[in-house]
Short mmCIF file of C-alpha atoms and ligand atoms in Angstrom, two decimals:
data_model
loop_
_atom_site.label_atom_id
_atom_site.label_comp_id
_atom_site.label_asym_id
_atom_site.label_seq_id
_atom_site.Cartn_x
_atom_site.Cartn_y
_atom_site.Cartn_z
CA MET N 1 -18.54 0.99 83.76
CA HIS N 2 -15.67 -1.53 83.81
CA ILE N 3 -15.27 -3.44 80.56
CA ALA N 4 -13.07 -6.46 79.85
CA PHE N 5 -12.30 -6.67 76.14
CA ILE N 6 -10.80 -9.91 74.82
CA GLY N 7 -9.65 -10.14 71.19
CA LEU N 8 -8.14 -6.89 69.88
CA GLY N 9 -7.67 -7.78 66.21
CA ASN N 10 -8.87 -5.98 63.09
CA MET N 11 -12.34 -5.49 64.56
CA GLY N 12 -11.80 -5.69 68.33
CA GLY N 13 -8.95 -3.13 68.33
CA GLY N 14 -11.17 -0.29 67.13
CA MET N 15 -14.16 -1.45 69.18
CA ALA N 16 -12.17 -1.48 72.45
CA ALA N 17 -10.75 1.97 71.59
CA ASN N 18 -14.29 3.34 71.26
CA GLN N 19 -15.21 1.97 74.69
CA ALA N 20 -12.19 3.77 76.19
CA LYS N 21 -13.03 6.96 74.26
CA ALA N 22 -16.49 6.88 75.86
CA GLY N 23 -14.83 7.13 79.29
CA ARG N 24 -15.15 3.51 80.32
CA THR N 25 -12.35 1.64 82.07
CA VAL N 26 -11.26 -1.04 79.57
CA HIS N 27 -9.14 -3.98 80.71
CA ALA N 28 -7.94 -5.41 77.40
CA PHE N 29 -6.36 -8.73 76.48
CA ASP N 30 -5.09 -10.36 73.30
CA LEU N 31 -2.51 -13.08 72.67
CA SER N 32 -0.72 -10.63 70.37
CA VAL N 33 1.66 -8.19 72.06
CA THR N 34 1.32 -5.76 69.14
CA ALA N 35 -2.46 -5.69 69.55
CA LEU N 36 -2.05 -5.07 73.30
CA GLU N 37 0.34 -2.19 72.70
CA ARG N 38 -2.09 -0.62 70.21
CA ALA N 39 -4.86 -0.95 72.80
CA ARG N 40 -2.68 0.82 75.38
CA ALA N 41 -2.07 3.67 72.92
CA ASN N 42 -5.86 3.91 72.47
CA GLY N 43 -6.56 4.36 76.19
CA CYS N 44 -7.12 0.74 77.29
CA LEU N 45 -5.38 -0.98 80.22
CA PRO N 46 -3.50 -4.07 78.95
CA ALA N 47 -4.08 -7.13 81.17
CA ALA N 48 -1.63 -9.98 81.72
CA SER N 49 -4.27 -12.61 80.88
CA ALA N 50 -7.94 -12.93 79.97
CA ALA N 51 -8.65 -14.15 83.51
CA GLU N 52 -7.00 -11.01 84.91
CA ALA N 53 -9.00 -8.77 82.57
CA VAL N 54 -12.41 -10.15 83.56
CA LYS N 55 -11.98 -10.05 87.36
CA GLN N 56 -13.16 -6.43 87.86
CA ALA N 57 -15.49 -6.23 84.87
CA ASP N 58 -19.20 -5.43 84.84
CA VAL N 59 -19.25 -6.36 81.14
CA VAL N 60 -17.01 -8.86 79.30
CA ILE N 61 -16.84 -8.42 75.52
CA THR N 62 -15.18 -11.02 73.28
CA MET N 63 -14.23 -10.51 69.60
CA LEU N 64 -12.47 -13.74 68.64
CA PRO N 65 -11.99 -15.60 65.34
CA ALA N 66 -14.37 -18.60 65.66
CA GLY N 67 -16.54 -20.79 67.91
CA ALA N 68 -13.64 -22.90 69.24
CA HIS N 69 -11.82 -19.78 70.50
CA VAL N 70 -14.95 -18.49 72.22
CA ARG N 71 -15.73 -21.84 73.87
CA ALA N 72 -12.12 -22.14 75.12
CA ALA N 73 -11.96 -18.58 76.45
CA TYR N 74 -15.30 -18.94 78.26
CA ALA N 75 -14.38 -22.30 79.82
CA ALA N 76 -10.81 -21.50 80.88
CA ASP N 77 -10.81 -17.77 81.68
CA ILE N 78 -14.17 -16.05 81.70
CA LEU N 79 -16.65 -18.29 83.54
CA PRO N 80 -14.29 -19.18 86.42
CA HIS N 81 -13.14 -15.57 87.00
CA ALA N 82 -16.05 -13.23 86.14
CA ARG N 83 -17.84 -11.35 88.95
CA PRO N 84 -21.26 -12.73 89.92
CA GLY N 85 -23.95 -11.14 87.72
CA ALA N 86 -21.47 -9.87 85.13
CA LEU N 87 -22.81 -9.46 81.60
CA LEU N 88 -20.91 -11.47 78.95
CA ILE N 89 -21.32 -10.30 75.34
CA ASP N 90 -19.74 -12.28 72.50
CA CYS N 91 -19.50 -10.15 69.34
CA SER N 92 -17.57 -12.73 67.25
CA THR N 93 -19.29 -14.46 64.32
CA ILE N 94 -19.62 -18.09 65.43
CA ASP N 95 -21.92 -21.08 65.01
CA VAL N 96 -25.33 -20.97 66.68
CA ASP N 97 -24.67 -24.12 68.75
CA SER N 98 -21.50 -22.69 70.33
CA ALA N 99 -23.33 -19.42 71.07
CA ARG N 100 -26.14 -21.28 72.82
CA ALA N 101 -23.72 -23.59 74.69
CA VAL N 102 -21.58 -20.79 76.16
CA ALA N 103 -24.69 -18.79 77.13
CA ALA N 104 -26.16 -21.81 78.93
CA ASP N 105 -22.87 -22.37 80.79
CA ALA N 106 -22.78 -18.68 81.76
CA LEU N 107 -26.31 -18.85 83.14
CA LYS N 108 -25.38 -21.93 85.21
CA ALA N 109 -22.43 -19.98 86.62
CA GLY N 110 -24.68 -17.11 87.78
CA LEU N 111 -23.75 -14.77 84.91
CA ARG N 112 -25.76 -13.11 82.12
CA ALA N 113 -24.84 -13.75 78.47
CA ALA N 114 -25.66 -12.45 75.00
CA ASP N 115 -24.48 -13.15 71.47
CA ALA N 116 -24.12 -9.90 69.51
CA PRO N 117 -22.41 -10.37 66.14
CA VAL N 118 -21.89 -7.32 63.98
CA SER N 119 -22.53 -6.11 60.49
CA GLY N 120 -20.02 -3.60 59.14
CA GLY N 121 -16.29 -4.04 58.61
CA THR N 122 -13.18 -2.55 60.17
CA ALA N 123 -14.09 1.02 59.09
CA ALA N 124 -17.37 0.77 61.05
CA ALA N 125 -15.53 -0.84 63.99
CA ASP N 126 -13.10 2.12 64.07
CA ALA N 127 -15.87 4.70 63.63
CA GLY N 128 -18.21 3.18 66.25
CA THR N 129 -20.94 2.65 63.68
CA LEU N 130 -21.45 -1.13 63.72
CA ALA N 131 -24.88 -2.78 63.54
CA PHE N 132 -25.36 -5.35 66.31
CA MET N 133 -27.87 -8.21 66.18
CA VAL N 134 -28.47 -9.54 69.66
CA GLY N 135 -29.52 -12.89 71.04
CA ALA N 136 -30.37 -12.39 74.72
CA ALA N 137 -33.10 -12.71 77.32
CA GLU N 138 -35.64 -9.86 77.03
CA ALA N 139 -34.72 -8.71 80.55
CA ASP N 140 -31.02 -8.31 79.62
CA PHE N 141 -31.43 -6.47 76.31
CA ALA N 142 -31.42 -2.90 77.71
CA ALA N 143 -28.13 -3.60 79.54
CA VAL N 144 -26.63 -5.13 76.37
CA GLU N 145 -27.68 -2.11 74.31
CA ALA N 146 -26.16 0.31 76.84
CA ALA N 147 -22.90 -1.67 76.95
CA LEU N 148 -22.60 -1.71 73.15
CA ALA N 149 -23.60 1.96 72.63
CA PRO N 150 -20.10 3.45 72.07
CA MET N 151 -19.48 0.94 69.24
CA SER N 152 -22.93 0.98 67.67
CA ARG N 153 -25.01 2.71 65.00
CA VAL N 154 -27.94 0.39 65.64
CA THR N 155 -28.57 -2.52 68.04
CA ILE N 156 -31.48 -4.87 67.33
CA HIS N 157 -32.85 -7.59 69.59
CA ALA N 158 -33.13 -10.68 67.35
CA GLY N 159 -34.54 -13.02 70.02
CA ALA N 160 -33.30 -15.44 72.66
CA SER N 161 -29.76 -16.80 73.00
CA GLY N 162 -28.27 -17.75 69.58
CA ALA N 163 -30.73 -15.57 67.63
CA GLY N 164 -28.09 -12.92 66.95
CA GLN N 165 -25.83 -15.51 65.29
CA ALA N 166 -28.80 -16.94 63.37
CA ALA N 167 -29.64 -13.46 62.04
CA LYS N 168 -26.02 -12.81 61.10
CA ILE N 169 -25.56 -15.98 59.04
CA CYS N 170 -28.97 -15.68 57.35
CA ASN N 171 -28.20 -12.06 56.41
CA ASN N 172 -24.76 -12.93 55.07
CA MET N 173 -26.06 -15.92 53.11
CA LEU N 174 -28.55 -13.55 51.48
CA LEU N 175 -25.71 -11.10 50.75
CA GLY N 176 -23.49 -13.83 49.22
CA VAL N 177 -26.32 -15.02 46.97
CA SER N 178 -27.36 -11.48 45.97
CA MET N 179 -23.78 -10.52 45.14
CA LEU N 180 -23.36 -13.57 42.90
CA GLY N 181 -26.66 -12.78 41.16
CA THR N 182 -25.53 -9.18 40.70
CA CYS N 183 -22.17 -10.27 39.24
CA GLU N 184 -23.86 -12.73 36.85
CA ALA N 185 -26.29 -10.06 35.67
CA PHE N 186 -23.53 -7.49 35.01
CA ALA N 187 -21.39 -10.11 33.22
CA LEU N 188 -24.35 -11.10 31.01
CA ALA N 189 -25.26 -7.45 30.35
CA GLU N 190 -21.69 -6.89 29.14
CA LYS N 191 -21.85 -9.88 26.77
CA LEU N 192 -25.12 -8.52 25.40
CA GLY N 193 -23.49 -5.17 24.65
CA LEU N 194 -25.31 -3.26 27.37
CA ALA N 195 -23.32 -0.38 28.97
CA ALA N 196 -22.67 -1.13 32.67
CA ASP N 197 -23.65 2.36 33.84
CA ARG N 198 -26.97 2.15 31.91
CA PHE N 199 -27.72 -1.27 33.40
CA PHE N 200 -26.79 0.03 36.87
CA GLU N 201 -29.29 2.89 36.54
CA ILE N 202 -32.04 0.61 35.27
CA ALA N 203 -31.51 -2.21 37.81
CA SER N 204 -31.27 0.35 40.64
CA LYS N 205 -34.78 1.55 39.78
CA SER N 206 -36.30 -1.81 38.80
CA SER N 207 -37.16 -5.06 40.53
CA GLY N 208 -33.52 -6.26 40.44
CA GLN N 209 -32.62 -3.52 42.90
CA CYS N 210 -30.67 -4.73 45.96
CA TRP N 211 -27.78 -3.53 48.16
CA SER N 212 -25.22 -5.41 46.04
CA VAL N 213 -26.33 -3.40 42.98
CA THR N 214 -26.97 0.06 44.40
CA SER N 215 -24.54 0.38 47.31
CA TYR N 216 -21.78 -2.12 46.53
CA CYS N 217 -21.70 -2.42 42.73
CA PRO N 218 -19.01 -4.95 41.72
CA VAL N 219 -18.20 -3.07 38.46
CA GLU N 220 -15.39 -0.51 38.44
CA GLY N 221 -16.46 3.11 37.83
CA VAL N 222 -20.17 2.37 38.26
CA GLY N 223 -22.32 3.65 41.16
CA PRO N 224 -20.89 4.91 44.46
CA ALA N 225 -17.20 4.19 45.28
CA THR N 226 -16.73 0.51 46.20
CA PRO N 227 -13.80 -1.96 46.40
CA ALA N 228 -14.26 -2.49 42.61
CA ASP N 229 -12.77 1.01 42.20
CA ARG N 230 -9.58 0.02 44.04
CA HIS N 231 -8.78 -3.36 42.48
CA TYR N 232 -11.01 -5.10 45.04
CA ASP N 233 -8.64 -4.22 47.90
CA GLY N 234 -10.07 -3.97 51.44
CA GLY N 235 -13.82 -4.28 51.89
CA PHE N 236 -15.22 -7.66 52.96
CA ALA N 237 -12.71 -10.39 52.20
CA THR N 238 -13.79 -13.49 50.26
CA ALA N 239 -12.38 -15.61 53.14
CA MET N 240 -14.80 -13.90 55.57
CA MET N 241 -17.77 -14.41 53.26
CA LEU N 242 -16.78 -18.06 52.84
CA LYS N 243 -16.59 -18.50 56.63
CA ASP N 244 -20.13 -17.13 57.02
CA LEU N 245 -21.50 -19.24 54.14
CA LYS N 246 -19.99 -22.37 55.72
CA LEU N 247 -21.64 -21.49 59.05
CA ALA N 248 -24.95 -21.05 57.22
CA GLN N 249 -24.63 -24.43 55.48
CA GLU N 250 -23.73 -26.22 58.73
CA ALA N 251 -26.70 -24.60 60.46
CA ALA N 252 -29.01 -25.49 57.54
CA ALA N 253 -27.88 -29.13 57.62
CA ARG N 254 -28.53 -29.35 61.38
CA ALA N 255 -31.91 -27.63 61.12
CA GLY N 256 -33.00 -29.59 58.02
CA ALA N 257 -33.47 -26.38 55.98
CA ALA N 258 -33.19 -26.40 52.17
CA THR N 259 -30.67 -23.73 51.11
CA PRO N 260 -29.62 -24.67 47.55
CA MET N 261 -28.61 -21.12 46.57
CA GLY N 262 -26.55 -20.78 49.74
CA ALA N 263 -24.83 -24.08 48.89
CA GLN N 264 -24.03 -22.81 45.38
CA ALA N 265 -22.68 -19.58 46.82
CA GLU N 266 -20.44 -21.50 49.24
CA ALA N 267 -19.12 -23.67 46.39
CA LEU N 268 -18.36 -20.68 44.16
CA TYR N 269 -16.65 -18.70 46.91
CA ALA N 270 -14.62 -21.78 47.92
CA LEU N 271 -13.48 -22.17 44.29
CA PHE N 272 -12.56 -18.48 44.10
CA ALA N 273 -10.70 -18.56 47.45
CA ASN N 274 -8.82 -21.73 46.50
CA GLN N 275 -7.56 -20.10 43.32
CA GLY N 276 -5.64 -17.64 45.52
CA TYR N 277 -8.16 -14.82 45.94
CA ALA N 278 -9.31 -15.31 49.55
CA GLY N 279 -7.99 -11.84 50.39
CA ARG N 280 -9.86 -9.98 47.62
CA ASP N 281 -13.16 -8.28 48.36
CA PHE N 282 -16.05 -10.72 47.80
CA SER N 283 -17.39 -8.64 44.87
CA ALA N 284 -14.21 -9.56 42.92
CA VAL N 285 -15.93 -12.85 42.03
CA LEU N 286 -17.24 -10.82 39.07
CA GLN N 287 -13.83 -11.27 37.43
CA LEU N 288 -14.16 -15.07 37.70
CA LEU N 289 -17.56 -14.94 35.97
CA ARG N 290 -16.19 -12.57 33.29
CA GLY N 291 -13.31 -15.00 32.61
CA GLN N 292 -10.84 -12.31 33.75
CA VAL N 293 -9.68 -13.77 37.03
CA GLU N 294 -6.01 -13.33 36.06
CA THR N 295 -6.43 -9.53 36.31
CA LEU N 296 -6.78 -9.85 40.10
CA LYS N 297 -3.93 -9.64 42.60
CA LYS N 298 -3.36 -13.03 44.29
CA ASP N 299 -2.97 -13.42 48.10
P1 NAD B 301 -8.70 -11.00 63.78
O1 NAD B 301 -8.10 -12.30 63.45
O2 NAD B 301 -8.11 -9.74 63.22
O3 NAD B 301 -8.74 -10.81 65.39
C1 NAD B 301 -8.92 -11.84 66.29
C2 NAD B 301 -8.01 -11.54 67.49
O4 NAD B 301 -8.26 -12.51 68.51
C3 NAD B 301 -6.52 -11.65 67.16
O5 NAD B 301 -5.87 -10.42 67.52
C4 NAD B 301 -6.04 -12.82 68.01
O6 NAD B 301 -4.71 -12.65 68.48
C5 NAD B 301 -7.04 -12.79 69.14
N1 NAD B 301 -7.17 -14.04 69.87
C6 NAD B 301 -7.33 -15.31 69.40
N2 NAD B 301 -7.46 -16.18 70.42
C7 NAD B 301 -7.39 -15.45 71.57
C8 NAD B 301 -7.47 -15.77 72.95
N3 NAD B 301 -7.64 -17.03 73.36
N4 NAD B 301 -7.35 -14.77 73.85
C9 NAD B 301 -7.18 -13.50 73.45
N5 NAD B 301 -7.09 -13.12 72.15
C10 NAD B 301 -7.20 -14.09 71.23
O7 NAD B 301 -10.25 -11.12 63.38
P2 NAD B 301 -11.29 -9.92 63.16
O8 NAD B 301 -11.29 -9.51 61.72
O9 NAD B 301 -11.11 -8.89 64.22
O10 NAD B 301 -12.67 -10.73 63.39
C11 NAD B 301 -13.13 -11.08 64.68
C12 NAD B 301 -14.51 -11.66 64.55
O11 NAD B 301 -15.39 -10.69 63.96
C13 NAD B 301 -14.61 -12.91 63.67
O12 NAD B 301 -15.51 -13.82 64.26
C14 NAD B 301 -15.14 -12.37 62.34
O13 NAD B 301 -15.85 -13.33 61.60
C15 NAD B 301 -16.04 -11.26 62.82
N6 NAD B 301 -16.27 -10.17 61.84
C16 NAD B 301 -15.24 -9.65 61.15
C17 NAD B 301 -15.48 -8.62 60.23
C18 NAD B 301 -14.35 -8.01 59.45
O14 NAD B 301 -14.64 -7.25 58.50
N7 NAD B 301 -13.08 -8.26 59.80
C19 NAD B 301 -16.78 -8.14 60.03
C20 NAD B 301 -17.82 -8.69 60.79
C21 NAD B 301 -17.56 -9.70 61.70
#
């Protein structure tokens, strides 16, 4: 299988490497020379341009920062140069409207297209254990799943074009809200003199149980190892959470959905990011609620 991989950053670098490791021919392109050199070291074939990379490809995978980058790459490089019938899979996290627009343009050009954003950070990208949520025609899903296999732990068909992006932003809005609720509860427990490890055990086995409590506890030394145990370094950056919450709010406004908790979460994460903590893991917002924000390393 010939793959074109465009966007070899923190996520795309490891994902392209896993495609090459699986024995596929990977024509890789990024604007960054360093990223291209790393791709070469990982068994990919660096291309001179995105247009060059897509010419021979059965499958074109993009992993770019935002909707504008994806729209531009599709219009200028991918749609005019892809082989007839090629399968285009955008794994970036972008707005639903851009996802639907590029898929419609691809269809008009005689190509097949899917949106397949991921859950899991750079560690999962490197390990090939990402979760993909896919928006694609029913008839194309098996081909999408096969193309993503070397990078995937699980691949779920969310629905038609754009449904993968819809699932991604709804999931991450839920995560942002649940993390803030978790942080508030631990901060209140502390003020009430409750030991954090006792509260962790109780909430983990009671109706407050959620992933933010049991698997990603924001309190240092409590529960399994998380970014809280390493000064909130690494993990899922506040800037990334804020990007996803903004996408959710824009989508909610367009769809006429009421998302007051999502709006609160966006406002709180924007406040936290603007104070200089956009690079901290998103669970570090606990320190803001505790009144201990100055203990955090600034960007
Ligand atoms: P990144 O900024 O590290 O990588 C993006 C890469 O795209 C860069 O190397 C950049 O040079 C390249 N690029 C930009 N425009 C280009 C173009 N026109 N042609 C070729 N290359 C171009 O970002 P990332 O962390 O890898 O994230 C990529 C996407 O994945 C984003 O949409 C992000 O929201 C999403 N995502 C990230 C994470 C994470 O933990 N980092 C997790 C889930 C989803």
